[in-house]
Short mmCIF file of C-alpha atoms and ligand atoms in Angstrom, two decimals:
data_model
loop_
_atom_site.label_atom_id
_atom_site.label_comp_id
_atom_site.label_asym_id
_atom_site.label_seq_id
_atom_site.Cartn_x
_atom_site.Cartn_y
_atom_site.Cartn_z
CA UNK A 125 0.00 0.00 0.00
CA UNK A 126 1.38 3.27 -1.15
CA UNK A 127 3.18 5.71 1.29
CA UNK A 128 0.39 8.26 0.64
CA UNK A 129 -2.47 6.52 3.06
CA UNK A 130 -3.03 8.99 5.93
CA UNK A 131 -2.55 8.34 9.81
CA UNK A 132 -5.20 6.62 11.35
CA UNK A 133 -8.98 8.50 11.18
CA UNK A 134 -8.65 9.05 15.07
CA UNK A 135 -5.37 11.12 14.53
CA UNK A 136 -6.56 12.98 11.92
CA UNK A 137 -9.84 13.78 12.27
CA UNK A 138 -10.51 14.26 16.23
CA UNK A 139 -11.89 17.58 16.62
CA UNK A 140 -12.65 18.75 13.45
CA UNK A 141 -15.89 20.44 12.50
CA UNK A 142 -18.34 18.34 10.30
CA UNK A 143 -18.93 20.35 7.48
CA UNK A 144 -21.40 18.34 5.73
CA UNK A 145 -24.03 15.92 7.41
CA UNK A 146 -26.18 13.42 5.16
CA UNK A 147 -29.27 11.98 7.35
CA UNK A 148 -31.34 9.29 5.58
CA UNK A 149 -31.32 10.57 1.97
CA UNK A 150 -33.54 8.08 -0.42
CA UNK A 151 -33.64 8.60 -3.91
CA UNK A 152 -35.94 6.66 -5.91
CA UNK A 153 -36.16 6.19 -9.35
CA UNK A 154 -39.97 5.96 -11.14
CA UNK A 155 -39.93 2.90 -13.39
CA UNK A 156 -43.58 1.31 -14.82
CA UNK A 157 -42.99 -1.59 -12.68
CA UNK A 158 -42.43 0.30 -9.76
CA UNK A 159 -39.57 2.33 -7.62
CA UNK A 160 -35.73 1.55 -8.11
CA UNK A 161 -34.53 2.23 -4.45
CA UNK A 162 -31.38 3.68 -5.90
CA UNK A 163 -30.16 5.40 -2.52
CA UNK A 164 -31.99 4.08 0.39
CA UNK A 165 -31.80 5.74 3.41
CA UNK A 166 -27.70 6.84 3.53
CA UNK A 167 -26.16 8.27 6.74
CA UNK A 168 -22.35 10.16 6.87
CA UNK A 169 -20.95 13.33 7.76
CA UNK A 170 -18.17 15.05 6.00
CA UNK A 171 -15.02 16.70 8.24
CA UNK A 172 -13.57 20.04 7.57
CA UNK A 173 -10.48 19.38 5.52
CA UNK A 174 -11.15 15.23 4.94
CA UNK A 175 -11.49 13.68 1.98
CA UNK A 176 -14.06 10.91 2.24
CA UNK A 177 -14.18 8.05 -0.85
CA UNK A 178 -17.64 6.90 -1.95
CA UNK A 179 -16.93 2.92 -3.54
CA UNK A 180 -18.79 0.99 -4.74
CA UNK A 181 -19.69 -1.57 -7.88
CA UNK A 182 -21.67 0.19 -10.75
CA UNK A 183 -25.52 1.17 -9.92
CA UNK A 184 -24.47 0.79 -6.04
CA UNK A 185 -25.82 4.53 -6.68
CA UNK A 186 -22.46 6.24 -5.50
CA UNK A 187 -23.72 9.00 -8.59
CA UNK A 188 -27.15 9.22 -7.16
CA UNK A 189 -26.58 10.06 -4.00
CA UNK A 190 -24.09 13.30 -4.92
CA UNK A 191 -26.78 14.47 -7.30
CA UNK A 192 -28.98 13.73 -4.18
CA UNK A 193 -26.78 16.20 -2.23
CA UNK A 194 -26.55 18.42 -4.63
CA UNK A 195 -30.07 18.60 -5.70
CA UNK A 196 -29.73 17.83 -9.17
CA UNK A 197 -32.00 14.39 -9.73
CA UNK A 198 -33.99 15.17 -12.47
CA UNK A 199 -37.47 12.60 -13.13
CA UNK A 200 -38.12 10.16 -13.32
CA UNK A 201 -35.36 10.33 -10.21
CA UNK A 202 -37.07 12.24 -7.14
CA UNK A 203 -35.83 12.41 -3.56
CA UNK A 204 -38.20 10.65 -1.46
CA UNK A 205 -36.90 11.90 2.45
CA UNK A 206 -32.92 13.31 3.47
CA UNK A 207 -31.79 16.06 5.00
CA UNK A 208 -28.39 17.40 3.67
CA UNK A 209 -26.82 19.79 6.05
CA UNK A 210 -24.18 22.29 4.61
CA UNK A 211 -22.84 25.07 6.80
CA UNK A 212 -25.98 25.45 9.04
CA UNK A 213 -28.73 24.83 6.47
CA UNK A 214 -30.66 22.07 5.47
CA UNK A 215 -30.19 22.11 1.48
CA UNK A 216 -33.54 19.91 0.86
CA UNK A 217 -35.68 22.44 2.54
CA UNK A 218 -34.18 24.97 0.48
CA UNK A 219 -35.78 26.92 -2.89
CA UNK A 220 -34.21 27.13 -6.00
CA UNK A 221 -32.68 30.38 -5.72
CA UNK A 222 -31.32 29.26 -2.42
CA UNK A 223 -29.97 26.41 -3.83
CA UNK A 224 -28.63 28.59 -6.84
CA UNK A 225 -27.05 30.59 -4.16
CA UNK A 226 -24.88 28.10 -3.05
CA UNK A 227 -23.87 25.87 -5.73
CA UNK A 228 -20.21 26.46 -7.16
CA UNK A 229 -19.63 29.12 -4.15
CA UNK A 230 -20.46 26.50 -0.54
CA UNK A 231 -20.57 22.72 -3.04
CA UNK A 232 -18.98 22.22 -6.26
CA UNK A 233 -19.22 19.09 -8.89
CA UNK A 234 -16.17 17.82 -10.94
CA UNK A 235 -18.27 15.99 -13.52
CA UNK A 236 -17.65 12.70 -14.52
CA UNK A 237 -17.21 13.54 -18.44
CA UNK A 238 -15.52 16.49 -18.63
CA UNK A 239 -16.54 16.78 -22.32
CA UNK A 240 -20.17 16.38 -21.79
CA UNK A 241 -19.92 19.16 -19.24
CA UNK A 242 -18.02 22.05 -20.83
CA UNK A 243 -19.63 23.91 -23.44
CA UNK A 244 -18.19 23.23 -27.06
CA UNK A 245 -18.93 26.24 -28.58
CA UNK A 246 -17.59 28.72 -25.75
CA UNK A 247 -13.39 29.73 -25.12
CA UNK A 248 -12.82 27.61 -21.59
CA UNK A 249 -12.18 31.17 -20.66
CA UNK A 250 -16.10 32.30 -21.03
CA UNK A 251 -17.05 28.96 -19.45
CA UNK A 252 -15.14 29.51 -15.97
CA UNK A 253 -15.88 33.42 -16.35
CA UNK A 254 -19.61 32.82 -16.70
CA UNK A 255 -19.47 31.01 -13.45
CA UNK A 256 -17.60 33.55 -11.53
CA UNK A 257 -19.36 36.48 -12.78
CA UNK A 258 -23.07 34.63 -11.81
CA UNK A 259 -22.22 34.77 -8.66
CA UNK A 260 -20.21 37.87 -8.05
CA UNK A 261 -21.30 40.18 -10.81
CA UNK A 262 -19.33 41.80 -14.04
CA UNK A 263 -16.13 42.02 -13.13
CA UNK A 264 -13.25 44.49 -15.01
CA UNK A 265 -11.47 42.77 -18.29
CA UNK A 266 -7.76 42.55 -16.79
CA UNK A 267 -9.22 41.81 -13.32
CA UNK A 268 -11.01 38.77 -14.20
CA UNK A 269 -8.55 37.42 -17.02
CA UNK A 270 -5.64 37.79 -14.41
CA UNK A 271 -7.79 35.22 -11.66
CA UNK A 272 -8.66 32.61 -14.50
CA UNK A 273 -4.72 32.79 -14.82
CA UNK A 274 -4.01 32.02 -11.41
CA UNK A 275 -6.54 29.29 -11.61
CA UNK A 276 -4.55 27.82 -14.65
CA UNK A 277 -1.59 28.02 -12.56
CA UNK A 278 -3.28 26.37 -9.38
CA UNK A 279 -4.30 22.84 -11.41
CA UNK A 280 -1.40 22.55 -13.74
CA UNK A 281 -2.83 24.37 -17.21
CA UNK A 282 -0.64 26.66 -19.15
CA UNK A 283 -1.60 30.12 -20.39
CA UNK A 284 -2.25 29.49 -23.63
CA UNK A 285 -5.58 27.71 -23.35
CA UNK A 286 -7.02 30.87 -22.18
CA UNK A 287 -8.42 31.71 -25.44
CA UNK A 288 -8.87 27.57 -26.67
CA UNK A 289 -12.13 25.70 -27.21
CA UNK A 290 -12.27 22.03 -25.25
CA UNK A 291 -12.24 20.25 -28.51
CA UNK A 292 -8.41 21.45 -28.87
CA UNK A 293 -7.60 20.04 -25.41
CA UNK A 294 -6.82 16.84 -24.30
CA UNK A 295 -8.97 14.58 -21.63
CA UNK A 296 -6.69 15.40 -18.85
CA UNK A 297 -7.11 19.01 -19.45
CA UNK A 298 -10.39 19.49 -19.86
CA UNK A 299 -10.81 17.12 -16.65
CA UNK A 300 -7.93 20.13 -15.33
CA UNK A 301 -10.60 22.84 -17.25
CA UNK A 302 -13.21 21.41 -14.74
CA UNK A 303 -11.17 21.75 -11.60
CA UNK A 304 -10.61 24.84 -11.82
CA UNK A 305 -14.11 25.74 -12.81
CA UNK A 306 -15.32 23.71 -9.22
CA UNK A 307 -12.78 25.76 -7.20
CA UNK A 308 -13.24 29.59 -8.36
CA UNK A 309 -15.50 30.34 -5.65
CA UNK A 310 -13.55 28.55 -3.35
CA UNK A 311 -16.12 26.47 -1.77
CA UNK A 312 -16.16 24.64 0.98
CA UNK A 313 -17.11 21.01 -0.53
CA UNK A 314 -16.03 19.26 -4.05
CA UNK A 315 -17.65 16.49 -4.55
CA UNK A 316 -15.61 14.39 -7.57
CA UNK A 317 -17.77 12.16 -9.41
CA UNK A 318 -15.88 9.65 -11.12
CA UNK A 319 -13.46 12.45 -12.35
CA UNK A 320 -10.49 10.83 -13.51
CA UNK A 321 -12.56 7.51 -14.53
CA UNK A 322 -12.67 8.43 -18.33
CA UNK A 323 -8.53 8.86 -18.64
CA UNK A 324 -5.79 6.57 -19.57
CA UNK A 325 -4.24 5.12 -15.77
CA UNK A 326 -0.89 7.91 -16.68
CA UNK A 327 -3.24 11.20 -16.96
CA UNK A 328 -6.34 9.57 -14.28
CA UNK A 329 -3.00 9.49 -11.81
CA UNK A 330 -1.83 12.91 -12.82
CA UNK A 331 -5.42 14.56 -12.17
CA UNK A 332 -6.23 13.30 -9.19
CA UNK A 333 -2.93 14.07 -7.73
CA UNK A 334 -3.93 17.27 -8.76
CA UNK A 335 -7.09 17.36 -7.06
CA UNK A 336 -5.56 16.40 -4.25
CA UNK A 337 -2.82 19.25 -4.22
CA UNK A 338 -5.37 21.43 -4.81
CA UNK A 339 -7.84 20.04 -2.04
CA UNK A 340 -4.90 20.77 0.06
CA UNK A 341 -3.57 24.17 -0.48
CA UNK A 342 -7.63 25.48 -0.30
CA UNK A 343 -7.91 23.65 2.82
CA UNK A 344 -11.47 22.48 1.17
CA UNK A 345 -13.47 19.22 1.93
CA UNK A 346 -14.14 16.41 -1.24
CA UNK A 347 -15.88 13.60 -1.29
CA UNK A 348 -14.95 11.48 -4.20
CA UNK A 349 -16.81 8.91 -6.02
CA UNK A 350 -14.96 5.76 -7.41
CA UNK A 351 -14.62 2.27 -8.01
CA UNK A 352 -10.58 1.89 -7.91
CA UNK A 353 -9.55 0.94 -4.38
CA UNK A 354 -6.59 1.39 -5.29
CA UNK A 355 -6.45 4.99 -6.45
CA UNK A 356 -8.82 5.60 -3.87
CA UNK A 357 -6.17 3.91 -1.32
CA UNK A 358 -4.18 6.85 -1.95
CA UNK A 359 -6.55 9.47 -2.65
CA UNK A 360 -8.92 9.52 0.65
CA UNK A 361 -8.71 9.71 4.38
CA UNK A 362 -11.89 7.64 5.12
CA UNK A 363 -13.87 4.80 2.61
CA UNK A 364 -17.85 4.69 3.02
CA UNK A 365 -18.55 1.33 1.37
CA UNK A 366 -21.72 1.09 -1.02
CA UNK A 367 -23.44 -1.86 -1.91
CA UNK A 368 -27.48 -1.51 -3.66
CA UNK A 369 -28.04 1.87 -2.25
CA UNK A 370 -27.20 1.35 1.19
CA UNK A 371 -23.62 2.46 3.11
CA UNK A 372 -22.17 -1.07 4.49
CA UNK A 373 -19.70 0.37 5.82
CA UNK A 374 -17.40 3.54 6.33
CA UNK A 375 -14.09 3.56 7.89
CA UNK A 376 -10.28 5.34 7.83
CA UNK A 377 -8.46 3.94 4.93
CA UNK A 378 -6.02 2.10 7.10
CA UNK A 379 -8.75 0.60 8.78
CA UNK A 380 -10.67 -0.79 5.63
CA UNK A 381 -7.68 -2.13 3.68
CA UNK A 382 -6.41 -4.00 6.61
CA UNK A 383 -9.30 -5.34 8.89
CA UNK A 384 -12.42 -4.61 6.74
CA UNK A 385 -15.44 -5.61 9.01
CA UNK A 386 -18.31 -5.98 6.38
CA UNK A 387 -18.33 -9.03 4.06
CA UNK A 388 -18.74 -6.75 0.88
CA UNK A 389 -15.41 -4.38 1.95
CA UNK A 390 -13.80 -7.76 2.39
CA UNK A 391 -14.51 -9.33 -1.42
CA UNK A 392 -14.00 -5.18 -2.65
CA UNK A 393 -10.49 -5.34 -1.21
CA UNK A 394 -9.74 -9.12 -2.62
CA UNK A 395 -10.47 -7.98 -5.88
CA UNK A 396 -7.71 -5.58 -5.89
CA UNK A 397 -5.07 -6.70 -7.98
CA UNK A 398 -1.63 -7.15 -6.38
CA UNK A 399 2.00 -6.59 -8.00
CA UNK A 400 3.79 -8.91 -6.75
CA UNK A 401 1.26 -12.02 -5.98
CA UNK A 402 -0.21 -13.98 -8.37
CA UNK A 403 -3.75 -14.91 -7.28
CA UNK A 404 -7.34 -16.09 -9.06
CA UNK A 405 -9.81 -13.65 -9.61
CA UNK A 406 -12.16 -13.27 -6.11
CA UNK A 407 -15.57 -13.85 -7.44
CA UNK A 408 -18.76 -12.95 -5.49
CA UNK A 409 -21.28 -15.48 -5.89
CA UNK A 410 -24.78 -15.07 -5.72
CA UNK A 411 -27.35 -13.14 -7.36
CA UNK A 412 -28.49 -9.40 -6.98
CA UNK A 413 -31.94 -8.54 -5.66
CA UNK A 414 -34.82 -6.57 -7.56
CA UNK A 415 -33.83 -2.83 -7.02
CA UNK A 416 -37.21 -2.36 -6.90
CA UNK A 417 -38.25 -5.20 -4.42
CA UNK A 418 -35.18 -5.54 -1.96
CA UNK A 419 -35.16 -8.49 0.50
CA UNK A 420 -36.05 -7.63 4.40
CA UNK A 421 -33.12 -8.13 6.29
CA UNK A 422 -29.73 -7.36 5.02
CA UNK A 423 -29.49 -5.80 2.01
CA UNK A 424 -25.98 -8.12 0.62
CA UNK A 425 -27.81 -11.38 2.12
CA UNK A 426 -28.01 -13.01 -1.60
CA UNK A 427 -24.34 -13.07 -1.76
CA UNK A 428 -22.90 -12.98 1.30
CA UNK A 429 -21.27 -15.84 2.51
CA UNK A 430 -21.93 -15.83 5.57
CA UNK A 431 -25.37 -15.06 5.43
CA UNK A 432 -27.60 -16.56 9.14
CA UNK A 433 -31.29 -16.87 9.74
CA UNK A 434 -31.22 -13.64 11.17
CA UNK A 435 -29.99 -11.89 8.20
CA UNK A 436 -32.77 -12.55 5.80
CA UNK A 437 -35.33 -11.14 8.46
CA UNK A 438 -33.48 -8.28 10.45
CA UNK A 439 -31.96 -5.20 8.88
CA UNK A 440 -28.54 -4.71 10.45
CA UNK A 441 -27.69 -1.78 12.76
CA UNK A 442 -24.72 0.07 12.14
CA UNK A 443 -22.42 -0.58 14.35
CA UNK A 444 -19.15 0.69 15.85
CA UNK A 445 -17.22 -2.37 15.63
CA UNK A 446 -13.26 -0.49 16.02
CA UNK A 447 -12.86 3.29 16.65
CA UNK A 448 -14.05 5.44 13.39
CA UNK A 449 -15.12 2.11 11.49
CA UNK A 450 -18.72 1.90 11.38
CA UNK A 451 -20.21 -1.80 9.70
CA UNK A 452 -24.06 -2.98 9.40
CA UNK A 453 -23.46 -6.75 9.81
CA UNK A 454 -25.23 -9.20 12.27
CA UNK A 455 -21.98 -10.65 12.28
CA UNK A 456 -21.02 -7.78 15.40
CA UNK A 457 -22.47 -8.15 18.19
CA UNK A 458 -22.40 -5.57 21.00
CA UNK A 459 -21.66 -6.70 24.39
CA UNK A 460 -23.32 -6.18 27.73
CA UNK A 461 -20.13 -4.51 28.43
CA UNK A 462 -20.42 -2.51 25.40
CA UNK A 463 -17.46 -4.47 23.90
CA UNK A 464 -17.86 -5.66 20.47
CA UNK A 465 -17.53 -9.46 19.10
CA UNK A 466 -17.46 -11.41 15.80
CA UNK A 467 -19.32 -14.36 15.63
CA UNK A 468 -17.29 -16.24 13.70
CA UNK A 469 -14.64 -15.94 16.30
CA UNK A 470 -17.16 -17.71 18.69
CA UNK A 471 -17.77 -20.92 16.00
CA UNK A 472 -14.08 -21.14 15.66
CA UNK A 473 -12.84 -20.62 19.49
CA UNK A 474 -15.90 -21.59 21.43
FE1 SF4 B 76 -23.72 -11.22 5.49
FE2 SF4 B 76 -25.56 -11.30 7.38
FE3 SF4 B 76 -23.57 -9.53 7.52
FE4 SF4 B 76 -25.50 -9.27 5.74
S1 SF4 B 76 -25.74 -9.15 7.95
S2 SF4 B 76 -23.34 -9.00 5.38
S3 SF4 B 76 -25.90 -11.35 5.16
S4 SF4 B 76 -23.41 -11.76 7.61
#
């Protein structure tokens, strides 16, 4: 594991502020034979200055719940129930205007396809004007073109683009283009969707090691959306685990690559392929439920293997199973003592 994973969660993040708190956000998806329970019912809070990673296989609806937090499901999507908390204000009670308010300038969105997001018929230089000038007004000729230049600067992109169109720059810099766009306003939470997913492994590394540099020198909090452990390994300071909608678990990096507590964390971090050890593919057997008609009980109970009696009829609590490692699994049992236990060390050592 690379020499980039932080300290433990405990050392870093003790005492810091949460600067964004997600209560039980569902989003549901219309369909004509019925809801898709894309997000259902997701819990985590965001520290000042952390960078949490949002994994998960694809449809686990790691995309669905950052448009969920920032408000941008569009039908036949719709947000059932949540509360998203951002600097003192519930975002889901919010109007449009409000929420218009404090997009790019308190939460910003790297995009998962740069292309698709920038405007092909604009200079990049309109594009990241036109979002500084929405929220701050018209601002002088030589005033504004000087801060896009510093923003160029900041994430790596030379000069010369100022004037360019994204068709005559490359993936990485348009993914760069974007970057810059999310941090104008300086806000106080990027979320990353998938940012560096589209890029050859050379340029994905390059960008998100910008992101990261970047993260760092504006002090601001990202939560980024992925499905390489590895580059998320040495991207984040804490994992929250997805699996069909739900979070399985969330935990400090160093915590989830060595002891991972849920059974889904445990087959996510198998998978990873290794260097230096040959090993067979890890395979998760079992089928997926109906998104629209999930089993009661534990949500991974059709492929876990480990699955009890109790699993297929009670939904498991999240529970604190080592400090900052949170894991919904009947296979943790609290104590009377208020210690916590794994069954399976009981079968094996009874
Ligand atoms: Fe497996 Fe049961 Fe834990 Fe679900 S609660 S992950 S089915 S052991």
């Amino acid at each position: 594991m690379s020499e980039a994973i932080r300290k433990s969660t405990a050392e870093t993040y003790e005492n810091k502020e949460v600067v964004l708190d997600v209560k039980d956000l569902r989003v549901y998806y219309e369909t004509p034979k019925g809801d898709v329970l894309a997000v259902d019912g997701i819990h985590f809070k965001l520290y000042e200055g952390e960078t949490l990673g949002l994994v998960g296989e694809s449809g686990c609806g790691k995309s669905t719940a950052a448009m969920g937090i920032l408000q941008l499901i569009t039908p036949p999507g719709r947000i059932v129930t949540g509360e998203v908390w951002l600097d003192g204000s519930n975002l889901l009670a919010m109007s449009e205007e409000e929420l218009r308010q404090r997009r790019w300038t308190k939460l910003a969105l790297i995009p998962q396809g740069a292309m698709n997001s920038l405007n092909p018929t604009m200079r990049i230089s309109q594009q990241i004007r036109d979002v500084i000038e929405t929220h701050e007004g018209k601002k002088r000729g030589d005033d504004i073109k000087q801060r896009i230049l510093e923003l160029f600067k900041m994430v790596g992109l030379p000069g010369r683009i100022y004037d360019m169109y994204p068709h005559e720059l490359s993936g990485g810099m348009k993914q760069r283009v974007c970057i810059a766009m999310a941090i104008a306003l300086d806000p106080m939470v990027i979320i990353a969707d998938e940012s560096t997913s589209a890029l050859d492994v050379v340029v994905q590394r390059v960008v998100a090691q910008t992101m990261l540099r970047v993260k760092e020198a504006l002090g601001v909090s990202m939560i980024m959306i992925g499905h390489d452990m590895g580059l998320m390994a040495q991207m984040v300071d804490r994992i929250a685990v997805m699996y069909a909608g739900h979070i399985v678990e969330i935990a400090g990096v160093e915590e989830l690559f060595y002891k991972p507590g849920h059974p889904y964390s445990q087959l996510l971090i198998e998978s990873v392929p290794s260097l230096t050890e040959r090993k067979p593919l890890k395979i998760t057997e079992g089928i997926t439920h109906d998104p629209r008609n999930p089993p009661p009980g534990c949500i991974f109970q059709l492929r876990c293997p480990f699955v009890m009696d109790e699993c297929r009829r009670v939904k498991p609590p999240i529970v604190e199973i080592r400090p900052h490692q949170q894991v919904a699994c009947h296979l943790f049992k609290q104590q009377e003592d208020g210690s916590i236990i794994d069954v399976r060390d009981i079968a094996t050592n009874p």
